[in-house]
PDB file of C-alpha atoms in Angstrom:
ATOM      1  CA  MET Y1062     169.778 125.824 111.344  1.00 53.00           C
ATOM      2  CA  ALA Y1063     172.517 125.180 108.794  1.00 55.00           C
ATOM      3  CA  GLU Y1064     169.948 125.992 106.100  1.00 54.00           C
ATOM      4  CA  ASN Y1065     169.494 129.465 107.636  1.00 57.00           C
ATOM      5  CA  ARG Y1066     173.252 130.147 107.639  1.00 57.00           C
ATOM      6  CA  MET Y1067     173.347 129.071 104.012  1.00 53.00           C
ATOM      7  CA  LEU Y1068     170.529 131.501 103.182  1.00 55.00           C
ATOM      8  CA  THR Y1069     172.487 134.399 104.642  1.00 54.00           C
ATOM      9  CA  ALA Y1070     175.755 133.347 103.012  1.00 54.00           C
ATOM     10  CA  THR Y1071     174.141 133.117  99.579  1.00 59.00           C
ATOM     11  CA  GLY Y1072     172.395 136.478  99.840  1.00 69.00           C
ATOM     12  CA  TYR Y1073     168.951 135.044 100.447  1.00 80.00           C
ATOM     13  CA  GLY Y1074     168.568 135.868 104.121  1.00 90.00           C
ATOM     14  CA  PHE Y1075     165.835 138.084 105.539  1.00 93.00           C
ATOM     15  CA  SER Y1076     167.542 141.461 105.019  1.00 92.00           C
ATOM     16  CA  ALA Y1077     168.846 140.679 101.535  1.00 92.00           C
ATOM     17  CA  THR Y1078     165.504 139.289 100.388  1.00 93.00           C
ATOM     18  CA  LEU Y1079     163.552 142.238 101.767  1.00 93.00           C
ATOM     19  CA  GLN Y1080     165.980 144.633 100.098  1.00 93.00           C
ATOM     20  CA  ARG Y1081     165.652 142.794  96.772  1.00 93.00           C
ATOM     21  CA  ILE Y1082     161.848 142.839  96.976  1.00 94.00           C
ATOM     22  CA  ASN Y1083     161.786 146.560  97.784  1.00 93.00           C
ATOM     23  CA  GLN Y1084     164.203 147.324  94.920  1.00 95.00           C
ATOM     24  CA  GLU Y1085     162.090 145.307  92.507  1.00 95.00           C
ATOM     25  CA  LEU Y1086     158.919 147.062  93.629  1.00 95.00           C
ATOM     26  CA  GLN Y1087     160.581 150.477  93.326  1.00 94.00           C
ATOM     27  CA  SER Y1088     162.064 149.765  89.902  1.00 96.00           C
ATOM     28  CA  ASN Y1089     158.611 148.804  88.658  1.00 96.00           C
ATOM     29  CA  GLY Y1090     156.908 151.836  90.184  1.00 95.00           C
ATOM     30  CA  MET Y1091     155.042 149.724  92.688  1.00 94.00           C
ATOM     31  CA  GLN Y1092     154.688 149.672  96.429  1.00 90.00           C
ATOM     32  CA  ALA Y1093     153.429 147.169  98.963  1.00 90.00           C
ATOM     33  CA  ASP Y1094     151.617 148.036 102.135  1.00 86.00           C
ATOM     34  CA  GLY Y1095     153.067 144.998 103.811  1.00 90.00           C
ATOM     35  CA  ILE Y1096     155.546 142.236 103.148  1.00 94.00           C
ATOM     36  CA  PHE Y1097     155.878 139.143 105.304  1.00 96.00           C
ATOM     37  CA  LEU Y1098     158.909 136.916 104.946  1.00 96.00           C
ATOM     38  CA  PHE Y1099     158.977 133.496 106.547  1.00 95.00           C
ATOM     39  CA  PRO Y1100     159.598 132.205 109.100  1.00 96.00           C
ATOM     40  CA  ASN Y1101     158.710 135.182 111.338  1.00 97.00           C
ATOM     41  CA  ASN Y1102     159.266 138.384 109.343  1.00 96.00           C
ATOM     42  CA  ALA Y1103     162.526 139.062 111.172  1.00 95.00           C
ATOM     43  CA  ASP Y1104     164.907 136.109 110.972  1.00 95.00           C
ATOM     44  CA  ASP Y1105     166.578 134.256 108.142  1.00 94.00           C
ATOM     45  CA  GLY Y1106     164.743 131.109 107.219  1.00 93.00           C
ATOM     46  CA  ILE Y1107     162.042 129.507 105.173  1.00 93.00           C
ATOM     47  CA  PHE Y1108     158.389 128.544 105.544  1.00 94.00           C
ATOM     48  CA  GLU Y1109     159.400 125.054 106.666  1.00 95.00           C
ATOM     49  CA  ASN Y1110     161.263 126.527 109.671  1.00 96.00           C
ATOM     50  CA  LEU Y1111     157.924 127.870 110.884  1.00 97.00           C
ATOM     51  CA  LEU Y1112     156.179 124.559 110.223  1.00 96.00           C
ATOM     52  CA  GLU Y1113     158.813 122.672 112.181  1.00 97.00           C
ATOM     53  CA  LYS Y1114     158.029 124.885 115.179  1.00 97.00           C
ATOM     54  CA  LEU Y1115     154.301 124.198 114.740  1.00 97.00           C
ATOM     55  CA  MET Y1116     154.586 120.400 114.782  1.00 97.00           C
ATOM     56  CA  GLN Y1117     152.649 118.846 117.665  1.00 97.00           C
ATOM     57  CA  LYS Y1118     155.832 117.694 119.386  1.00 96.00           C
ATOM     58  CA  LYS Y1119     154.278 116.337 122.583  1.00 96.00           C
ATOM     59  CA  THR Y1120     151.554 114.441 120.751  1.00 96.00           C
ATOM     60  CA  HIS Y1121     153.967 112.983 118.209  1.00 97.00           C
ATOM     61  CA  GLU Y1122     157.028 112.624 120.430  1.00 97.00           C
ATOM     62  CA  GLN Y1123     157.590 109.009 119.324  1.00 97.00           C
ATOM     63  CA  TRP Y1124     157.670 110.017 115.655  1.00 97.00           C
ATOM     64  CA  LEU Y1125     160.236 112.753 116.390  1.00 97.00           C
ATOM     65  CA  HIS Y1126     162.389 110.311 118.349  1.00 97.00           C
ATOM     66  CA  CYS Y1127     162.250 107.733 115.544  1.00 97.00           C
ATOM     67  CA  TYR Y1128     163.046 110.338 112.900  1.00 97.00           C
ATOM     68  CA  SER Y1129     166.037 111.551 114.905  1.00 96.00           C
ATOM     69  CA  ASP Y1130     167.258 107.950 115.160  1.00 97.00           C
ATOM     70  CA  TYR Y1131     166.793 107.620 111.383  1.00 97.00           C
ATOM     71  CA  GLU Y1132     168.910 110.705 110.736  1.00 95.00           C
ATOM     72  CA  THR Y1133     171.594 109.426 113.104  1.00 96.00           C
ATOM     73  CA  CYS Y1134     171.553 106.001 111.466  1.00 96.00           C
ATOM     74  CA  LEU Y1135     172.114 107.517 108.016  1.00 95.00           C
ATOM     75  CA  GLY Y1136     175.206 109.236 109.362  1.00 93.00           C
ATOM     76  CA  ASN Y1137     177.627 110.431 106.723  1.00 93.00           C
ATOM     77  CA  HIS Y1138     176.843 107.505 104.425  1.00 95.00           C
ATOM     78  CA  TYR Y1139     173.660 109.054 103.006  1.00 96.00           C
ATOM     79  CA  LEU Y1140     172.068 112.428 102.650  1.00 94.00           C
ATOM     80  CA  THR Y1141     169.333 113.086 105.147  1.00 93.00           C
ATOM     81  CA  PRO Y1142     166.100 114.509 103.763  1.00 93.00           C
ATOM     82  CA  ASN Y1143     165.834 118.281 103.804  1.00 95.00           C
ATOM     83  CA  LEU Y1144     163.381 119.995 106.128  1.00 95.00           C
ATOM     84  CA  LYS Y1145     160.561 119.857 103.577  1.00 93.00           C
ATOM     85  CA  GLY Y1146     161.123 116.100 103.288  1.00 94.00           C
ATOM     86  CA  LYS Y1147     161.055 115.740 107.061  1.00 96.00           C
ATOM     87  CA  LEU Y1148     157.769 117.635 107.302  1.00 95.00           C
ATOM     88  CA  PHE Y1149     156.227 115.643 104.467  1.00 93.00           C
ATOM     89  CA  THR Y1150     157.257 112.432 106.215  1.00 94.00           C
ATOM     90  CA  TYR Y1151     155.764 113.736 109.480  1.00 96.00           C
ATOM     91  CA  ILE Y1152     152.369 114.513 108.025  1.00 95.00           C
ATOM     92  CA  SER Y1153     152.185 111.523 105.683  1.00 93.00           C
ATOM     93  CA  ALA Y1154     153.047 109.102 108.510  1.00 94.00           C
ATOM     94  CA  GLN Y1155     149.906 109.987 110.472  1.00 94.00           C
ATOM     95  CA  LYS Y1156     147.630 106.950 110.795  1.00 93.00           C
ATOM     96  CA  THR Y1157     144.576 109.168 111.267  1.00 92.00           C
ATOM     97  CA  LEU Y1158     144.725 110.387 107.651  1.00 91.00           C
ATOM     98  CA  SER Y1159     142.296 108.894 105.199  1.00 90.00           C
ATOM     99  CA  ASN Y1160     143.644 107.610 101.890  1.00 90.00           C
ATOM    100  CA  THR Y1161     142.044 110.626 100.193  1.00 90.00           C
ATOM    101  CA  GLN Y1162     143.838 113.036 102.550  1.00 90.00           C
ATOM    102  CA  ARG Y1163     147.138 111.169 102.150  1.00 88.00           C
ATOM    103  CA  ASN Y1164     146.858 111.286  98.341  1.00 88.00           C
ATOM    104  CA  LYS Y1165     146.315 115.060  98.430  1.00 89.00           C
ATOM    105  CA  LEU Y1166     149.463 115.734 100.490  1.00 87.00           C
ATOM    106  CA  GLY Y1167     151.654 115.866  97.398  1.00 76.00           C
ATOM    107  CA  SER Y1168     149.463 118.559  95.856  1.00 85.00           C
ATOM    108  CA  GLY Y1169     149.776 120.976  98.748  1.00 81.00           C
ATOM    109  CA  GLN Y1170     147.066 119.762 101.112  1.00 86.00           C
ATOM    110  CA  TRP Y1171     149.131 119.713 104.317  1.00 90.00           C
ATOM    111  CA  LEU Y1172     146.158 119.947 106.715  1.00 91.00           C
ATOM    112  CA  PHE Y1173     147.508 123.146 108.242  1.00 91.00           C
ATOM    113  CA  ASN Y1174     144.176 123.815 109.929  1.00 90.00           C
ATOM    114  CA  ASP Y1175     144.234 120.521 111.845  1.00 93.00           C
ATOM    115  CA  ALA Y1176     145.340 120.922 115.455  1.00 94.00           C
ATOM    116  CA  GLN Y1177     146.136 117.191 115.693  1.00 94.00           C
ATOM    117  CA  TYR Y1178     149.247 117.852 113.646  1.00 96.00           C
ATOM    118  CA  TRP Y1179     150.007 121.576 113.913  1.00 97.00           C
ATOM    119  CA  ASN Y1180     150.005 123.758 117.021  1.00 97.00           C
ATOM    120  CA  LEU Y1181     148.015 126.735 115.820  1.00 94.00           C
ATOM    121  CA  ASN Y1182     148.556 128.478 119.177  1.00 96.00           C
ATOM    122  CA  ALA Y1183     152.350 128.286 119.104  1.00 97.00           C
ATOM    123  CA  PRO Y1184     154.004 131.617 119.893  1.00 97.00           C
ATOM    124  CA  GLU Y1185     156.062 131.287 116.691  1.00 97.00           C
ATOM    125  CA  LEU Y1186     152.844 131.791 114.699  1.00 96.00           C
ATOM    126  CA  GLN Y1187     152.065 135.150 116.347  1.00 97.00           C
ATOM    127  CA  PRO Y1188     154.120 137.329 113.946  1.00 98.00           C
ATOM    128  CA  LEU Y1189     152.138 135.936 110.999  1.00 97.00           C
ATOM    129  CA  LYS Y1190     148.827 136.371 112.838  1.00 96.00           C
ATOM    130  CA  ASP Y1191     149.755 139.978 113.700  1.00 96.00           C
ATOM    131  CA  PHE Y1192     150.764 140.694 110.116  1.00 96.00           C
ATOM    132  CA  LEU Y1193     147.498 139.304 108.759  1.00 95.00           C
ATOM    133  CA  CYS Y1194     145.409 141.219 111.324  1.00 95.00           C
ATOM    134  CA  ASN Y1195     147.193 144.454 110.424  1.00 93.00           C
ATOM    135  CA  ASN Y1196     147.053 143.993 106.657  1.00 91.00           C
ATOM    136  CA  ILE Y1197     143.726 142.314 105.921  1.00 88.00           C
ATOM    137  CA  SER Y1198     140.474 144.071 106.494  1.00 76.00           C
TER     138      SER Y1198
END
């Protein structure tokens, strides 16, 4: 969660970002019926914070354990990958991916609709689901 503290300290937390968006909309004579900011439209964070919560942790417990060991092994001698790097490593390490799927990962194909990798019923996803239900007809 150090990334989240950094967001707040640099003026890019939830409240500051929402305020900036609203000011920009107002100064351009625009309005938005709804704005959703990741990870849950209330807390400081980024999209990857939500994705980390959606990882299939029980199914891929061994991967998480190994990755934690990797981070520990790097210690202070090396930089550990950021959260986006961790998530990319998680999805790209899956043996069930075809070569075609694996090659598309770098261009944004993260297989978000695949329940093998992402828990689409996680409670952390509910704020986004509610927002979409309320703002898309």
